[in-house]
Coordinates of C-alpha atoms in Angstrom, one line a residue:
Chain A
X8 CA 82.5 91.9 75.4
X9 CA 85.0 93.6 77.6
X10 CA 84.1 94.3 81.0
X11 CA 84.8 98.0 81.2
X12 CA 84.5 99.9 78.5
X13 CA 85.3 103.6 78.2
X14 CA 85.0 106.4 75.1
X15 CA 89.1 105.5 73.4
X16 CA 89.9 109.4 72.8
X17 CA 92.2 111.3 73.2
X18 CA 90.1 114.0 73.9
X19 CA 91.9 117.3 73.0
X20 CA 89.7 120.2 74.5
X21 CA 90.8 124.3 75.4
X22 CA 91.0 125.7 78.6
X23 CA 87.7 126.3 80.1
X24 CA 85.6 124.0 78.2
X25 CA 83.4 121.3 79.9
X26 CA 84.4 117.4 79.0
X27 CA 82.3 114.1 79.7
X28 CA 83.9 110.8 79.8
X29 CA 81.3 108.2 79.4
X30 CA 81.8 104.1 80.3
X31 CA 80.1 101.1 79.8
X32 CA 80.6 97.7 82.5
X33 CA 79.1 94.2 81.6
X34 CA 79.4 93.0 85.2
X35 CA 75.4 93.9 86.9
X36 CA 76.9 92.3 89.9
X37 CA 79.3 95.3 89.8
X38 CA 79.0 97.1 93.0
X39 CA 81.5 99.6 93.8
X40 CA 82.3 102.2 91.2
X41 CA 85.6 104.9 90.5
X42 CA 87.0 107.1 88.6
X43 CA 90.6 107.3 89.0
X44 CA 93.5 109.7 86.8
X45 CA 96.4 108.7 85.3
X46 CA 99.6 110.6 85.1
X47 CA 102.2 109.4 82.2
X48 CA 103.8 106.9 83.8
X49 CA 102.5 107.5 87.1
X50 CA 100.4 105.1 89.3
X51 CA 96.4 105.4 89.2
X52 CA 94.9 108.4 91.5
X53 CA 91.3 108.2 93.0
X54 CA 89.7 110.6 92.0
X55 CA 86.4 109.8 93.2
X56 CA 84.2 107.2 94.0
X57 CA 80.9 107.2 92.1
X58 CA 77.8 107.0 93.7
X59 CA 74.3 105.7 92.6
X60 CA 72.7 109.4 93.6
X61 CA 75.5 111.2 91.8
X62 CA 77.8 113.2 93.1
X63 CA 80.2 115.9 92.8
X64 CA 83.2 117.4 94.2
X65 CA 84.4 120.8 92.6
X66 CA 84.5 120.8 89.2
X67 CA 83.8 117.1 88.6
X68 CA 80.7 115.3 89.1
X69 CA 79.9 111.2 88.6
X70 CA 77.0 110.0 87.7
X71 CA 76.2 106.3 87.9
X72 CA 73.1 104.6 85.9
X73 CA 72.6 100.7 87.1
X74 CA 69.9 99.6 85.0
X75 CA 71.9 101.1 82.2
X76 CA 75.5 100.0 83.6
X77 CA 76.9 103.6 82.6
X78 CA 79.2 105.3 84.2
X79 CA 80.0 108.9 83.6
X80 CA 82.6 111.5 84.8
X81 CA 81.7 115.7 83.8
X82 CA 85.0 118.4 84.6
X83 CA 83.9 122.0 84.1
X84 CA 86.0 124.8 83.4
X85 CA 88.9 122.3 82.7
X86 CA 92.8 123.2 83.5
X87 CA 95.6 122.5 82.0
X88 CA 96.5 120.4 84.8
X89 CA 93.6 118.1 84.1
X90 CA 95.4 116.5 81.8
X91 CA 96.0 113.0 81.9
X92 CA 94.2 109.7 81.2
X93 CA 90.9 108.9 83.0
X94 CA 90.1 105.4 84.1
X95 CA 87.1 103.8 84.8
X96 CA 86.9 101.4 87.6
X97 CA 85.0 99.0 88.8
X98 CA 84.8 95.7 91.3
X99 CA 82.4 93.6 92.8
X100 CA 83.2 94.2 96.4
X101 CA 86.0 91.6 97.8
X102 CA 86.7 91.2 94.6
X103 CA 89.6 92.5 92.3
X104 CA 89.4 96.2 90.6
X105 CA 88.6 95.8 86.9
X106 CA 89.9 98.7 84.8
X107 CA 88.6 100.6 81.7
X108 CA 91.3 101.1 79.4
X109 CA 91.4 104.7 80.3
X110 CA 90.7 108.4 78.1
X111 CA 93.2 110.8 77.9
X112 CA 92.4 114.2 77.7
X113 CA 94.4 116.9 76.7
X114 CA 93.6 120.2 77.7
X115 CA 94.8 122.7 75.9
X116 CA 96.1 126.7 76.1
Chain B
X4 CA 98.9 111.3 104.4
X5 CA 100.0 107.1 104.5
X6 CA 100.7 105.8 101.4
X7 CA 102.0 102.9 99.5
X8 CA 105.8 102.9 98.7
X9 CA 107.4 100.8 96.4
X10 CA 111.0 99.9 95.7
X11 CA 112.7 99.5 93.3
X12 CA 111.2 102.8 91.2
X13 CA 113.2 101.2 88.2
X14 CA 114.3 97.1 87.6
X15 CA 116.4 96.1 85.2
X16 CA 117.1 92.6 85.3
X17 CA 118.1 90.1 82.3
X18 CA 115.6 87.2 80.8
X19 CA 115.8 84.5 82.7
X20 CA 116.5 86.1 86.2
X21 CA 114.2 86.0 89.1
X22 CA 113.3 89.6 90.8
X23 CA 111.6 90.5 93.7
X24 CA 109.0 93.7 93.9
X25 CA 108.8 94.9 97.2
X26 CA 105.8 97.1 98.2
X27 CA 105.1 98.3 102.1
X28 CA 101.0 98.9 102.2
X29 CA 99.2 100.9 104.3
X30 CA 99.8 100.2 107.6
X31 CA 96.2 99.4 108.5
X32 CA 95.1 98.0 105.3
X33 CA 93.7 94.4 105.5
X34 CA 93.9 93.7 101.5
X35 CA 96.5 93.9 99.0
X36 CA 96.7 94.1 95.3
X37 CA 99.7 93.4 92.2
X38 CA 98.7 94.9 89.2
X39 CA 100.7 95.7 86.0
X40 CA 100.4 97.9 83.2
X41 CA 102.2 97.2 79.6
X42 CA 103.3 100.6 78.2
X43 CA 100.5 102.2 76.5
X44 CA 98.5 98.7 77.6
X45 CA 95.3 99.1 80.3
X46 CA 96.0 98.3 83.9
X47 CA 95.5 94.6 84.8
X48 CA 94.9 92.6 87.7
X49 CA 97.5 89.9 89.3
X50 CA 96.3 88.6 92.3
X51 CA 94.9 90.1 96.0
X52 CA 95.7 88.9 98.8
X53 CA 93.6 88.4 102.4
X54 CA 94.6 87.2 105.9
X55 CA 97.8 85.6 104.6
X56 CA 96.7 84.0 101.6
X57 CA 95.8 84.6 98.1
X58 CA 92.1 85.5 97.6
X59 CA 91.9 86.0 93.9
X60 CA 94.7 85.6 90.8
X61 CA 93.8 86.6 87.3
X62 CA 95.1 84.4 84.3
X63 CA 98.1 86.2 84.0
X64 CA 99.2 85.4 87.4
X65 CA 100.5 81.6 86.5
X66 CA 103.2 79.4 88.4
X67 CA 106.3 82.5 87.4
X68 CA 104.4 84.7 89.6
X69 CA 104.3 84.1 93.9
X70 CA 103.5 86.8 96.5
X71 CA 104.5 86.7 100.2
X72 CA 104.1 89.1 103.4
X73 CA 107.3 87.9 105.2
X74 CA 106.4 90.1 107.7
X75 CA 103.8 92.3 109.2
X76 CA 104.7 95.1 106.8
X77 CA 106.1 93.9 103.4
X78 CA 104.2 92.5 100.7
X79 CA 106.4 91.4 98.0
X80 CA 106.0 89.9 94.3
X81 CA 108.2 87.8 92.6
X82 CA 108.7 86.4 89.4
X83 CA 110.7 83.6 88.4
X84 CA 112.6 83.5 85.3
X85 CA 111.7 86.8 83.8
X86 CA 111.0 86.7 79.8
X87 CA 110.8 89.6 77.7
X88 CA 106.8 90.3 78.3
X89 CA 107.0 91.2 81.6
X90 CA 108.4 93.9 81.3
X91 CA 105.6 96.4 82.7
X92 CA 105.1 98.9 85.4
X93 CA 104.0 96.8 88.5
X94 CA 101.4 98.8 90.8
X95 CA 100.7 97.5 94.4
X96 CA 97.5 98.8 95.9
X97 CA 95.9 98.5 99.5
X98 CA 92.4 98.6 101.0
X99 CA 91.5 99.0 104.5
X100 CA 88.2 96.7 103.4
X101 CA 86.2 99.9 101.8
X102 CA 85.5 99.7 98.2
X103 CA 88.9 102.2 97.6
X104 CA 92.1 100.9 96.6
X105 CA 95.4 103.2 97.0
X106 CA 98.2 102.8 94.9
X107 CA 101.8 102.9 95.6
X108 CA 104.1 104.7 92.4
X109 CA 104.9 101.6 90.6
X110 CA 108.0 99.7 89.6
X111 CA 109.4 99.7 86.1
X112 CA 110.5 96.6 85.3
X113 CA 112.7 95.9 82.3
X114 CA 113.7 92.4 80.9
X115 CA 116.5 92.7 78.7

């Protein structure tokens, strides 16, 4: 089983519309959680961190469920520039960042 | 805002040549990260490295790879006798010690 696991898109959506990324981690000892963005060809962005009460920053809110070890990212009222590929991250803490393999959304006019 | 720069952006080097990836962390991050991502491939770990020494390697990180911090601000990987599958974009990250990692804007690396 792989360690992170994300939805494998793309997800194509208009302008406007709300879009949930979901992931999946096999690691219970996980302890730290992220989502970052992906440009093409650009380095990883944090996004934001994901807490175990939820929370939200703008447009985009994380939700984290341990017992469930599910990890989910919701952008409302998307933009165009939300486009790019979302990655799911997550590392036990000291410990190297394990990486989902990403979902790319593409928002569209 | 600090950051984490990178040089080169762009590597070309020919099969069999050694290179070196030079990456300057944030200045008062205590951990630092190699990862590389095959085009179109996920991103995947290298190695981190604590107070001077390597704390964790993954698989891929075998006797072709070695990292050094010759000083107190570089943090370089290099990689002897390049083959044709490493070619990758090669990300270095830092942490201050809190869960987030910041990532400098890569190095393209092309073995030719």
């Amino acid at each position: 089983r792989k360690e992170v696991e994300q939805d494998p898109g793309p997800f194509n959506v208009p302008e406007g519309a709300t879009v949930a990324f979901n992931c999946t981690y096999s690691n219970s000892a996980s302890q730290s959680f992220f989502w970052y963005r992906q440009d093409c060809r650009k380095e990883p962005k944090l996004l934001m961190s994901v807490y175990s009460s939820g929370n939200e920053d703008g447009r985009f809110t994380a939700q984290l469920n341990r017992a469930s070890q599910y990890i989910s990212l919701l952008i409302r009222d998307s933009k165009l520039s939300d486009s790019a590929t979302y990655l799911c991250v997550v590392t036990v803490y000291g410990q190297n960042f394990v990486f989902g393999p990403g979902t790319r959304l593409s928002v569209l006019p | 805002e600090p950051e984490v720069t990178q040089t080169p952006s762009h590597q070309v080097t020919q099969m069999g040549q050694e290179v070196i990836l030079r990456c300057v962390p944030i200045s008062n991050h205590l951990y630092f990260y190699w990862y590389r991502q095959i085009l179109g491939q996920k991103v995947e770990f290298l190695v981190s490295f604590y107070n001077n020494e390597i704390s964790e390697k993954s698989e891929i990180f075998d006797d072709q790879f070695s990292v050094e911090r010759p000083d107190g601000s570089n943090f370089t990987l290099k990689i002897r006798s390049t083959k044709l599958e490493d070619s990758a974009m090669y990300f270095c990250a830092s942490s201050e010690g809190t869960p987030e990692a910041f990532f400098g804007q890569g190095t393209r690396l092309t073995v030719v």
